[in-house]
Short mmCIF file of C-alpha atoms and ligand atoms in Angstrom, two decimals:
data_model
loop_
_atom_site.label_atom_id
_atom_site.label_comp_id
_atom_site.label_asym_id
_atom_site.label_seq_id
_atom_site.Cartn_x
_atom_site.Cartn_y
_atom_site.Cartn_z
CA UNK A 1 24.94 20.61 8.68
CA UNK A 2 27.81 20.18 6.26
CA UNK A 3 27.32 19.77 2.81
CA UNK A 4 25.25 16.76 1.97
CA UNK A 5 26.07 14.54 -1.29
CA UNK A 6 22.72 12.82 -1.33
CA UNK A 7 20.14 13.54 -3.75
CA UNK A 8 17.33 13.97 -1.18
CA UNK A 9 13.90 13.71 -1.65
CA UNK A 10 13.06 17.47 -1.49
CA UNK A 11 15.92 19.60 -2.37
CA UNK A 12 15.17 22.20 -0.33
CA UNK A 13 14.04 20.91 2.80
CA UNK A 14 16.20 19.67 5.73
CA UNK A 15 16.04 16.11 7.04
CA UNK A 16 16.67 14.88 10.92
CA UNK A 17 19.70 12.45 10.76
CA UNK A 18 17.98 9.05 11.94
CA UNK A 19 20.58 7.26 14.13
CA UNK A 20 18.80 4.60 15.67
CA UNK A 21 16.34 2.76 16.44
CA UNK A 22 14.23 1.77 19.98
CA UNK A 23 10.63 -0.04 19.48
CA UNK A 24 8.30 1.74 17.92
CA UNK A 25 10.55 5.27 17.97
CA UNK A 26 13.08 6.33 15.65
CA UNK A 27 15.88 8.01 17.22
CA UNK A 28 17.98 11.35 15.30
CA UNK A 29 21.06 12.35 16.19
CA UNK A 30 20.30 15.06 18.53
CA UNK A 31 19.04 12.15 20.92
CA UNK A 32 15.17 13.35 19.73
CA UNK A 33 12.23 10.48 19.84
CA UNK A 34 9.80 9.92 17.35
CA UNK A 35 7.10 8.32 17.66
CA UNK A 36 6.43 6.11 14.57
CA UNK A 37 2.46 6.12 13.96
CA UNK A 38 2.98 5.28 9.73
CA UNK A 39 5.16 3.05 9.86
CA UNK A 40 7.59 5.32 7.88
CA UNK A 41 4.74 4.54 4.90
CA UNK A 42 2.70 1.81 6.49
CA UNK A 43 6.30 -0.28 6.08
CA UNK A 44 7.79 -0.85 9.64
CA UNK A 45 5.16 -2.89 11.37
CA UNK A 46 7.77 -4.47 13.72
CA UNK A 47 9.16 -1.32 14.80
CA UNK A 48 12.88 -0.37 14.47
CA UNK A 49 14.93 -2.96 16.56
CA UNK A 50 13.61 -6.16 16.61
CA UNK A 51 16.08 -8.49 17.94
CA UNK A 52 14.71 -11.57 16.20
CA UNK A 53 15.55 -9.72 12.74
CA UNK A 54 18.08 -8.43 13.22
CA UNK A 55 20.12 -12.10 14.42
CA UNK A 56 18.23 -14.01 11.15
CA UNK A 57 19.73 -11.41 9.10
CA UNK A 58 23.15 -11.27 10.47
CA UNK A 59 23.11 -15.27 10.91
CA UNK A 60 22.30 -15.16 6.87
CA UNK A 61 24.88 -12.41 6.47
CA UNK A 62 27.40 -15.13 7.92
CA UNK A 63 26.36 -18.63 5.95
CA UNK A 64 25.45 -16.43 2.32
CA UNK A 65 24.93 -13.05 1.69
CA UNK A 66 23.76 -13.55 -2.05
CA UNK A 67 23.58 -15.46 -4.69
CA UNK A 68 22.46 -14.68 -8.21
CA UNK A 69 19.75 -16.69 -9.24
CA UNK A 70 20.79 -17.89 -12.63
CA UNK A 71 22.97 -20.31 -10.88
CA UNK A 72 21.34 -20.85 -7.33
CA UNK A 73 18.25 -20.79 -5.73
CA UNK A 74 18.51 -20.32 -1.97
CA UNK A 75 17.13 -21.75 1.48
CA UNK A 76 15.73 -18.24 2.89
CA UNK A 77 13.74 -17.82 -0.71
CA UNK A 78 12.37 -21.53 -0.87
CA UNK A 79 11.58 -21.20 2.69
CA UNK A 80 9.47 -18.00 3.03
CA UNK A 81 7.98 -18.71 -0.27
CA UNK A 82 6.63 -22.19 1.39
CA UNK A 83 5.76 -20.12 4.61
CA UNK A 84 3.07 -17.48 2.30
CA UNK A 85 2.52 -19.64 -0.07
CA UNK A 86 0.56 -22.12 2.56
CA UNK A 87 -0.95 -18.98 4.18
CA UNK A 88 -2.06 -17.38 0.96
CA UNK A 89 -5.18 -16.94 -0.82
CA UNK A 90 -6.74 -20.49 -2.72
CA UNK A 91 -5.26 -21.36 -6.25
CA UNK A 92 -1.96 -18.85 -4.98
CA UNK A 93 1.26 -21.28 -5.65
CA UNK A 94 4.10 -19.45 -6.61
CA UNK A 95 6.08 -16.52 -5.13
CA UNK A 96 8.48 -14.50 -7.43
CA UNK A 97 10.50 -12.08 -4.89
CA UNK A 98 11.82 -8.80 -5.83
CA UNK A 99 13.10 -5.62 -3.56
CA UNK A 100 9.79 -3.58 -3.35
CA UNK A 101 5.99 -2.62 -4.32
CA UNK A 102 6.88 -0.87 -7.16
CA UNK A 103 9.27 -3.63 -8.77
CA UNK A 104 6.48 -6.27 -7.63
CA UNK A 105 3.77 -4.24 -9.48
CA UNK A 106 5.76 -4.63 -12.49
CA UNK A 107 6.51 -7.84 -12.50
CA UNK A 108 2.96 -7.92 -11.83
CA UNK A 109 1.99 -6.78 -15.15
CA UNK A 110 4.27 -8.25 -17.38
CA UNK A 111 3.54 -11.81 -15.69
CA UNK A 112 -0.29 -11.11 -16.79
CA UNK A 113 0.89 -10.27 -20.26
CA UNK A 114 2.99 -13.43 -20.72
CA UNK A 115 0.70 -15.50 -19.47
CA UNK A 116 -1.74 -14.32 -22.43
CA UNK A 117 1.16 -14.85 -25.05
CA UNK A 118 1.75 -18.53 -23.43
CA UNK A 119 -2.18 -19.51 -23.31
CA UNK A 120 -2.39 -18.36 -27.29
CA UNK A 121 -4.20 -15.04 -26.58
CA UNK A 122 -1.50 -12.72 -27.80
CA UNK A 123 -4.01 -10.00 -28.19
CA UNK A 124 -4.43 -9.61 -24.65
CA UNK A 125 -2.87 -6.41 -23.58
CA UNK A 126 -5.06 -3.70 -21.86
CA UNK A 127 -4.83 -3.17 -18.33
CA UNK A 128 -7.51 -1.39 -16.12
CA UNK A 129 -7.35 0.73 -13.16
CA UNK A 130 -8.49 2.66 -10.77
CA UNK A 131 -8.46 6.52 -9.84
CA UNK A 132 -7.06 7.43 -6.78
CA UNK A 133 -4.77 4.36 -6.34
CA UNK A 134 -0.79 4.22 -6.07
CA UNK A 135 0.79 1.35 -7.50
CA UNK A 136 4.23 2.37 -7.80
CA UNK A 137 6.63 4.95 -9.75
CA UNK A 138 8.47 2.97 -12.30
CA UNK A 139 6.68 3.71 -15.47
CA UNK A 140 4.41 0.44 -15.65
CA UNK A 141 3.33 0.36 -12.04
CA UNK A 142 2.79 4.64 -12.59
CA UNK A 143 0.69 4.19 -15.81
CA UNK A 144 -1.53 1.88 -14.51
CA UNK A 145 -2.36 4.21 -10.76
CA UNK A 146 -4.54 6.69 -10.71
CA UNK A 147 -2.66 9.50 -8.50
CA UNK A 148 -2.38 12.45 -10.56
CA UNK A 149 0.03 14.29 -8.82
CA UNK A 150 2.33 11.28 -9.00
CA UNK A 151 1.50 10.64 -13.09
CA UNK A 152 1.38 14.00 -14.15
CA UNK A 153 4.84 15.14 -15.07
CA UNK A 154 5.34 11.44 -16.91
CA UNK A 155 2.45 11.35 -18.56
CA UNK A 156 4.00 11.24 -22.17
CA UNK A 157 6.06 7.73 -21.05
CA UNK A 158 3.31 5.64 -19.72
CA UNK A 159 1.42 3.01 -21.26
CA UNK A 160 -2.37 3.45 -22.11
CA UNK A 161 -4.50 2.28 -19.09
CA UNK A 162 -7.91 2.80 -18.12
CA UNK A 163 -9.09 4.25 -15.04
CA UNK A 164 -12.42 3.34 -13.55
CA UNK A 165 -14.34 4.70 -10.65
CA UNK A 166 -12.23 3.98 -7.19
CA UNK A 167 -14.76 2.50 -4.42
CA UNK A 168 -14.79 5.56 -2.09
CA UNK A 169 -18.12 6.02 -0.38
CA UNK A 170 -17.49 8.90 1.56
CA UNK A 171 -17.18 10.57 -1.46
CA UNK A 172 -18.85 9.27 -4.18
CA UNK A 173 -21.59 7.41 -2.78
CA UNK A 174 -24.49 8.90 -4.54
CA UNK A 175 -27.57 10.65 -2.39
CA UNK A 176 -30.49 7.58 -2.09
CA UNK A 177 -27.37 4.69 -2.35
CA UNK A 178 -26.57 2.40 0.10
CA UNK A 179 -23.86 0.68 0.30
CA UNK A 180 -24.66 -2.71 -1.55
CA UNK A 181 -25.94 -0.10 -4.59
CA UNK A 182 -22.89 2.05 -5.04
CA UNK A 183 -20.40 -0.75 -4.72
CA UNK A 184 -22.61 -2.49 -7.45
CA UNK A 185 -22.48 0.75 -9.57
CA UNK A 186 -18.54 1.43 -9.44
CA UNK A 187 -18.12 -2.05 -9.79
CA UNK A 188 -20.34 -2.64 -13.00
CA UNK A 189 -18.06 0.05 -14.40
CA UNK A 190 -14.87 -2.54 -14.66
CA UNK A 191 -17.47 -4.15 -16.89
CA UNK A 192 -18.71 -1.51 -19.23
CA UNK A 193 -14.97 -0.52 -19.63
CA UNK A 194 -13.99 -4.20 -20.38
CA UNK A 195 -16.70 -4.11 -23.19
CA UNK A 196 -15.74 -0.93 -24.76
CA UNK A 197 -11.79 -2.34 -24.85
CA UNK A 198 -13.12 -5.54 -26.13
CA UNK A 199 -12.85 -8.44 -23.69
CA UNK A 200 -10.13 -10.30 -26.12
CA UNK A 201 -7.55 -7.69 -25.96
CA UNK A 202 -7.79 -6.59 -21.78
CA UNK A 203 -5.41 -8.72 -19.80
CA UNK A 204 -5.59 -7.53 -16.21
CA UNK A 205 -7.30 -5.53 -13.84
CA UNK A 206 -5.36 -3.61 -10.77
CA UNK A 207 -6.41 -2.50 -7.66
CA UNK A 208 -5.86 -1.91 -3.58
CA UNK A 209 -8.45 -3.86 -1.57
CA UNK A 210 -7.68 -1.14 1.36
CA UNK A 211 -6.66 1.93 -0.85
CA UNK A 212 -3.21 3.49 0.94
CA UNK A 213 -1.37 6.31 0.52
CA UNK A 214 -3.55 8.04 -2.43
CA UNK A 215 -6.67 8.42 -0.19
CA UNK A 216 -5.98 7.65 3.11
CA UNK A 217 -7.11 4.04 3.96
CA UNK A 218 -10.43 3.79 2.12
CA UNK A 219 -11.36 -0.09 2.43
CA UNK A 220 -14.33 -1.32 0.05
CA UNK A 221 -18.00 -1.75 0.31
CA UNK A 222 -19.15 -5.17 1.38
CA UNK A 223 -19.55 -7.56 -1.93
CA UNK A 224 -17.54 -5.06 -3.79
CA UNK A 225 -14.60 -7.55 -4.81
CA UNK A 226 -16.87 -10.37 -5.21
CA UNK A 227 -18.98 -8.44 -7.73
CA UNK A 228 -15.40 -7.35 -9.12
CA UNK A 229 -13.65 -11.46 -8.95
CA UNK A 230 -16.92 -12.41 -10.75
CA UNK A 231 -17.02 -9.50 -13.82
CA UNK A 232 -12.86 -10.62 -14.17
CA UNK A 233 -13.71 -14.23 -14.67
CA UNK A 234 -16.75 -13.65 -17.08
CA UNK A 235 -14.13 -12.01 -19.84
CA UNK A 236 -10.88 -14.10 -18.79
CA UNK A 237 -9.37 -10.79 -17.46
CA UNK A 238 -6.72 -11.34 -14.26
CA UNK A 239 -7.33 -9.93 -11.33
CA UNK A 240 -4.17 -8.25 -9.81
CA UNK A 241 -4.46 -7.09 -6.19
CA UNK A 242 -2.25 -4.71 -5.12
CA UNK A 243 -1.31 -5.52 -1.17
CA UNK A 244 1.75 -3.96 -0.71
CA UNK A 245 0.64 -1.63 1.91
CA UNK A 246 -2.89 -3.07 2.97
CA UNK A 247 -1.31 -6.58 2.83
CA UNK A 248 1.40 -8.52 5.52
CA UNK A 249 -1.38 -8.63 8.61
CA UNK A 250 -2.06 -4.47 8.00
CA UNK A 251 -5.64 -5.01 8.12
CA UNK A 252 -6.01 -7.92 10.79
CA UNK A 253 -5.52 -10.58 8.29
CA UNK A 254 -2.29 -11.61 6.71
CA UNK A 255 -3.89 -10.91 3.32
CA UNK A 256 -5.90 -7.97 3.14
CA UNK A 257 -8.37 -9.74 0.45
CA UNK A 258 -9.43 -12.53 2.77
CA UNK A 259 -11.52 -9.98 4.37
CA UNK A 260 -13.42 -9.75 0.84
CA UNK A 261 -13.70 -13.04 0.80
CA UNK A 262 -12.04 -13.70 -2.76
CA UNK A 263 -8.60 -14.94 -3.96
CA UNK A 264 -6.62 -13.13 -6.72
CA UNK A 265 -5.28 -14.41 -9.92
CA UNK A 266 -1.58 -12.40 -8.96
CA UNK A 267 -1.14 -10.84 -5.32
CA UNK A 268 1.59 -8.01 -4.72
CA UNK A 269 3.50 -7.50 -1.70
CA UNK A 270 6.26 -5.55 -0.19
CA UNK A 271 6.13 -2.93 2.88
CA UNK A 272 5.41 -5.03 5.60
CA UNK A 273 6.88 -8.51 4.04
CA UNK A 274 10.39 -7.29 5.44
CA UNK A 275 9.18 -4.39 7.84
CA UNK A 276 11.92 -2.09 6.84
CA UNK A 277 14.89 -4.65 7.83
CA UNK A 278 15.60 -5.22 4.11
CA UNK A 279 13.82 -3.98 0.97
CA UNK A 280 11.64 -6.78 -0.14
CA UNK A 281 8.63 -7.51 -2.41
CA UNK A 282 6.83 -10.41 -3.97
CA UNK A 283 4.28 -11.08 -6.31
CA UNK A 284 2.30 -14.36 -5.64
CA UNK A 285 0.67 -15.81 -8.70
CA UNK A 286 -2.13 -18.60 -9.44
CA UNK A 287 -0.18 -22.20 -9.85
CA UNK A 288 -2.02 -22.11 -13.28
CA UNK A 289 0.03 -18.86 -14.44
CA UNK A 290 2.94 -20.31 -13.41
CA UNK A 291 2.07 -23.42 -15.23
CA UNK A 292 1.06 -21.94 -18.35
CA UNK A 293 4.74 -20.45 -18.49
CA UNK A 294 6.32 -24.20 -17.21
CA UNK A 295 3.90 -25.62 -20.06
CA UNK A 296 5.68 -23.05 -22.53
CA UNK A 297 8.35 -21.11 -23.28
CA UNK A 298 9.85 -22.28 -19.96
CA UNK A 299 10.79 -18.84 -18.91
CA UNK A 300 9.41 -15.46 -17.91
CA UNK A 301 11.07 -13.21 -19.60
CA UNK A 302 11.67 -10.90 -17.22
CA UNK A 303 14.28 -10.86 -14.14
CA UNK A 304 16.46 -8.25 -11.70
CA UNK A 305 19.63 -8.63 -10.27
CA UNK A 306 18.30 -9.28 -6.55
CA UNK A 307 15.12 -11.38 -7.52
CA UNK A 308 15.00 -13.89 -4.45
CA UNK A 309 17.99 -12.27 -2.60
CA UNK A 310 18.72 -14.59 0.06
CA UNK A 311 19.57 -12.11 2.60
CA UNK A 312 16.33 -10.23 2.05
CA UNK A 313 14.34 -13.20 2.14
CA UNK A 314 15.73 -14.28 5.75
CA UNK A 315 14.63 -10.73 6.91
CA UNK A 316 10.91 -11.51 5.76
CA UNK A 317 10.67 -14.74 7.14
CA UNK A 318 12.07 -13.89 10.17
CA UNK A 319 9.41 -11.32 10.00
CA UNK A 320 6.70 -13.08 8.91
CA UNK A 321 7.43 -15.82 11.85
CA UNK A 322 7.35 -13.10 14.11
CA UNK A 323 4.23 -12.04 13.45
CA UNK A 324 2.98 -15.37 13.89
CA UNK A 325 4.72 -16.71 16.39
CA UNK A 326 3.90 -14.12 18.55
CA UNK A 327 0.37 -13.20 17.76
CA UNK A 328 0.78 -10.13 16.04
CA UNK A 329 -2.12 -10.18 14.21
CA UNK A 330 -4.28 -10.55 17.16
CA UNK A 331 -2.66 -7.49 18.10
CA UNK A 332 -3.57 -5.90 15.11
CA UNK A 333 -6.84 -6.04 15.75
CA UNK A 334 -6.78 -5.11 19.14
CA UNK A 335 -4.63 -2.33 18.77
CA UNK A 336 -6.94 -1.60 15.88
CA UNK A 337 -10.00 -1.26 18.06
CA UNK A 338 -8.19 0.88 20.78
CA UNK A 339 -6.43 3.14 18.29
CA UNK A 340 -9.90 3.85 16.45
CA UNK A 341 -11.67 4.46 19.52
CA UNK A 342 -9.10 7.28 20.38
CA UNK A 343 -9.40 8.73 17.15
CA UNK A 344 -13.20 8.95 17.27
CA UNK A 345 -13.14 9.99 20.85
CA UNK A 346 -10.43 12.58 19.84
CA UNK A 347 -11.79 13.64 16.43
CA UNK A 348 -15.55 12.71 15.87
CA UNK A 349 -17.19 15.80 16.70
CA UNK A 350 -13.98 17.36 15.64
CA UNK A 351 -15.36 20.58 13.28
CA UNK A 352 -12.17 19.57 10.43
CA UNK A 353 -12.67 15.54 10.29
CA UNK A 354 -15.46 14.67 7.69
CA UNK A 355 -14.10 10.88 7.75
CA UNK A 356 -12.89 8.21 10.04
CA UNK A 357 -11.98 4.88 8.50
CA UNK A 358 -9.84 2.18 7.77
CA UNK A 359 -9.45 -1.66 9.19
CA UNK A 360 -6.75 -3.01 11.96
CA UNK A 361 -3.89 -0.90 12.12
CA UNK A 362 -4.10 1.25 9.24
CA UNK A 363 -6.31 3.97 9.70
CA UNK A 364 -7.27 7.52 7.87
CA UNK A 365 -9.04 10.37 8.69
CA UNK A 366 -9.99 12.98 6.04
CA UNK A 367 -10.13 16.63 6.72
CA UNK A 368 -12.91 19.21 5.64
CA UNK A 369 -12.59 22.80 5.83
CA UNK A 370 -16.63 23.02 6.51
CA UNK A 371 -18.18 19.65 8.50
CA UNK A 372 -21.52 20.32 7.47
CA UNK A 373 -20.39 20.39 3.28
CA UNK A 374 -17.81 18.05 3.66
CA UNK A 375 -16.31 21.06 1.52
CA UNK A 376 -12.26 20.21 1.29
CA UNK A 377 -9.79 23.12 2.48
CA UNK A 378 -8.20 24.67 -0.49
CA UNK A 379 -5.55 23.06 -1.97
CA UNK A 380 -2.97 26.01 -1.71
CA UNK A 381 -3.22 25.92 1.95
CA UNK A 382 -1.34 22.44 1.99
CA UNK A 383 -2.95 21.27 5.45
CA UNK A 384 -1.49 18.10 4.74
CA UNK A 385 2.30 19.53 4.68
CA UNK A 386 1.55 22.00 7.63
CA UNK A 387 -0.18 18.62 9.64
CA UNK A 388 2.89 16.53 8.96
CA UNK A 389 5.65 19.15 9.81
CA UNK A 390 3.19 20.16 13.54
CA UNK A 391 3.30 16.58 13.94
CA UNK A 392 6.98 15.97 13.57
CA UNK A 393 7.75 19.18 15.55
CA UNK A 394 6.14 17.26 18.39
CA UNK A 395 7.52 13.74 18.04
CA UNK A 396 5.25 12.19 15.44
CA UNK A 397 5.60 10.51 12.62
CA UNK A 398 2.41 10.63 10.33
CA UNK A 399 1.76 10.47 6.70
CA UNK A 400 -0.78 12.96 5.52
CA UNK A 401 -1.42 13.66 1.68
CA UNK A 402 -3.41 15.63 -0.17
CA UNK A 403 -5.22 15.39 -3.36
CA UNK A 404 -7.48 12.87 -1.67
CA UNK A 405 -10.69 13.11 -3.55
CA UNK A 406 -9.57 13.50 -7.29
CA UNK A 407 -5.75 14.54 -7.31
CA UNK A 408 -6.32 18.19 -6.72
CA UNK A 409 -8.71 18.64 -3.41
CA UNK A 410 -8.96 16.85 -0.35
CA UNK A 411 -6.14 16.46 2.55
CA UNK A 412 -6.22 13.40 4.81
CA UNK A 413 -3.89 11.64 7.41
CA UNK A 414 -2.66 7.81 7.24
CA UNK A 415 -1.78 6.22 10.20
CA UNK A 416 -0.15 2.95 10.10
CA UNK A 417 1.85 2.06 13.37
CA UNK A 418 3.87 -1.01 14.04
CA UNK A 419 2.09 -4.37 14.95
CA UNK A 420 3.87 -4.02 18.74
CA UNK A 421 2.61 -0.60 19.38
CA UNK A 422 1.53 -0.42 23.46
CA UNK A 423 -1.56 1.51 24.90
CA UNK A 424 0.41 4.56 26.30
CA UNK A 425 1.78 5.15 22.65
CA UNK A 426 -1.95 4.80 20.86
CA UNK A 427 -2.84 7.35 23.37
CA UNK A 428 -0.35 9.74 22.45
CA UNK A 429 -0.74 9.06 18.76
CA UNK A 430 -4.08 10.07 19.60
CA UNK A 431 -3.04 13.09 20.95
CA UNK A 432 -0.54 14.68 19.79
CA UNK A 433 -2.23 14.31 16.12
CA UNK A 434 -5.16 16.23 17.58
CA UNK A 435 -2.67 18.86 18.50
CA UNK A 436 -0.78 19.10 15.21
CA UNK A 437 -4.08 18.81 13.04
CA UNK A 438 -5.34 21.51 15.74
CA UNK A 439 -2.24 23.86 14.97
CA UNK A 440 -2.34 22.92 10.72
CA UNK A 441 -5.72 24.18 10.77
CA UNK A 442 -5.25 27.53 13.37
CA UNK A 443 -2.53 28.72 11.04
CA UNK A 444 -4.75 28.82 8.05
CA UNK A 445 -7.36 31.23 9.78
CA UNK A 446 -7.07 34.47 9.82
CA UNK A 447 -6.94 36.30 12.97
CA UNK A 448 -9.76 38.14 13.75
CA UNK A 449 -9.50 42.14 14.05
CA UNK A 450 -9.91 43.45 17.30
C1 PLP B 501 -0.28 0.23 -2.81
C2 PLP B 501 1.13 0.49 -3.21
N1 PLP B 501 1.64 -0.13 -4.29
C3 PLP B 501 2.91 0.06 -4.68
C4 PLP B 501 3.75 0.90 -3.99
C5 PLP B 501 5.17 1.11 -4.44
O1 PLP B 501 6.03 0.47 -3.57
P1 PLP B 501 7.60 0.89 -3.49
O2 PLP B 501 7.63 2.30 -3.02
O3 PLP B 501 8.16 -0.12 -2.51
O4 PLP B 501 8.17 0.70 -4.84
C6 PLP B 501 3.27 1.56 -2.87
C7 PLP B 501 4.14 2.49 -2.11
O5 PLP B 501 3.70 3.31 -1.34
C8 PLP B 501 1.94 1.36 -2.46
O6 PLP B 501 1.42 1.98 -1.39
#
């Protein structure tokens, strides 16, 4: 190819040219079909060509592309705000819109901190996290997730954050725990940690409900986030959830936190708000944050360029009435169900799967170099590279990672296909990741000498 003027996001590696869409394929230039089982990352859950989206965006395009929000609010932002905000969690009434996770997790965070300032607790400043969680690379959203490989190089620039123990039974439930036990455990921790800060000066605790791309769709204990939504409102801390890839009907639910049966104090969003038709996030806070700041100062001092873009905003409602008006999380489920079945069909007595987990359509398996140990392959074997590149050689779109368990070991797989994926394309999902997590793992062993 001639030379390319993009800064890429691996220098040395070559990219397909994506062309076009068709469904739930993306389409390169040399007329090759992908199959799309991630979503891109867990983003395009209405595939790539959705006529519906595509007319409510051009319609906007023609009526208003933009306009800035110091002098306008817009019908496409009032509306879709309306639309979530009467789907959305109890005591949610506000949505502040903003063009992705990462942006949303920000906003996120400095919301939580003005709201302290505004209520008269100016101390209020700590935020807590979890390991192995992702909540975004600008340097707010990266100090407070746990991914290590992420975090590392920027370590010096982020704010002070604490991480706690993630909830990830496979791994860390202890031997003699069940279930109600170690989510009590890893729970209680959010506590101690809250004490040892000092409960006036900790504004905000962060997490995933379903954790994404840092683990490979690890969803909670039962009575997890209840024990978690109770330990935030003993000390007054806010509890941030971060739903920008578990959220937008992901799980089977719009919100991924209904399933907990508990309602945030700030809910992020992004991914599948606008599915990929426009770069879109949102954070939706309690009426009573928004009220402290209305009962103040009168403004959040904070604020981008493309906050409540209107043209963005008619992509995710025309997404969002999509997904309702045709079903889609119905789908979800059942889609779900099928897909998982495949993969425990395909990979359950599969020697290199220790794990198979994950709620509606967003799935993980985790890989093991020895079943018996759950022992992870060695990190400088890269499964996770060598699974993604078999996969895409045959047509698949995945998203494997590794540095699963702690940041350093572990490899697993995401899968997060679009809400309108059929059955013929879950079966081949099905199989042609067996074949590319079959060919990862035959290329690490060593012949044997005849
Ligand atoms: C849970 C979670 N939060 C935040 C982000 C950051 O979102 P973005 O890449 O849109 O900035 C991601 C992206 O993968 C994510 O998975």
């Amino acid at each position: 190819m001639a030379k390319s003027y993009v800064f890429h996001r691996h220098s040395r590696q070559g990219f397909p040219l994506a062309v076009r869409g068709d469904g739930s394929y993306v389409i390169d230039s040399e007329g090759r079909r992908y199959l799309d089982a991630s979503g891109g990352a867990a983003v395009s859950c209405l595939g790539h060509s959705h006529p519906a989206v595509i007319a409510a965006i051009k319609a906007q395009l023609d009526r208003l592309p933009y306009a800035h929000t110091s002098f306008f609010t817009n019908e496409p932002s009032e509306t879709l705000a309306e639309h979530l905000i009467q789907r959305a969690p109890e005591g949610l009434g506000r949505v502040y819109f903003v063009s992705g996770g990462s942006e949303a997790n920000e906003t996120a965070l400095k919301l939580a901190r003005q709201y302290f300032v505004e209520i008269g607790q100016p101390q209020r400043h700590r935020f807590i996290a979890r390991r192995q969680s992702y909540h975004g690379n600008t340097l707010g959203a990266l100090a407070v997730g746990g991914n290590l490989l992420r975090r590392e190089l920027f370590a010096p620039l982020l704010i002070e954050t604490s991480h706690i123990s993630p909830c990830y039974a496979f791994r860390y439930r202890e031997g003699g725990e069940d279930d109600a036990a170690f989510g009590r455990r890893v729970a209680d921790e959010l506590e101690a940690e809250i004490l040892r800060l000092g409960p006036e000066n900790v504004a905000g605790f962060i997490a995933e409900p379903v954790v994404g791309a840092t683990s490979g769709a690890v969803p909670p204990v039962p009575g997890y986030f209840k024990r978690i939504r109770e330990i935030c409102d003993r000390y007054g801390v806010l509890l941030i959830l971060d739903e920008v890839m578990c959220g937008m009907g992901r799980t089977g639910t719009l919100f991924a936190c209904e399933q907990e049966g508990i309602a945030p104090d700030l809910l992020t969003c992004a991914k599948g708000l606008g599915a990929g038709y426009q770069p879109i996030g949102a954070v939706l806070c309690a009426e009573r944050v928004h009220d402290a700041i209305a009962a103040g100062s009168g403004f959040f001092q904070h604020g981008f360029t493309y906050i409540g873009h209107a043209t963005t905003c008619a992509a995710g409602l025309a997404v969002q009435r999509t997904i309702e008006n045709d079903n889609l999380l119905d789908n979800v489920r059942r889609r779900g169900a099928a897909l998982r079945d495949g993969i425990e069909g395909r990979f359950g007595n599969h020697p290199h799967i220790g794990d198979i987990r994950g709620r509606g359509l967003f799935l993980g398996v985790e890989l093991v170099a020895d079943r018996g140990s759950n022992t992870p392959f060695d990190p400088a074997l890269r499964i996770y590279a060598r699974i993604k590149a078999e996969a895409m050689a045959r047509g698949l779109m995945c998203y494997p990672s590794g540095g699963t368990i702690d940041g350093a070991r572990g490899d697993h797989v995401l899968l997060a296909p679009p809400f309108i994926i059929g059955d013929t394309e879950i079966e081949q999902i099905v199989a042609i990741l067996g074949e590319a997590i079959d060919a990862a793992v035959a290329a690490t062993v060593q012949p044997a000498r005849a």
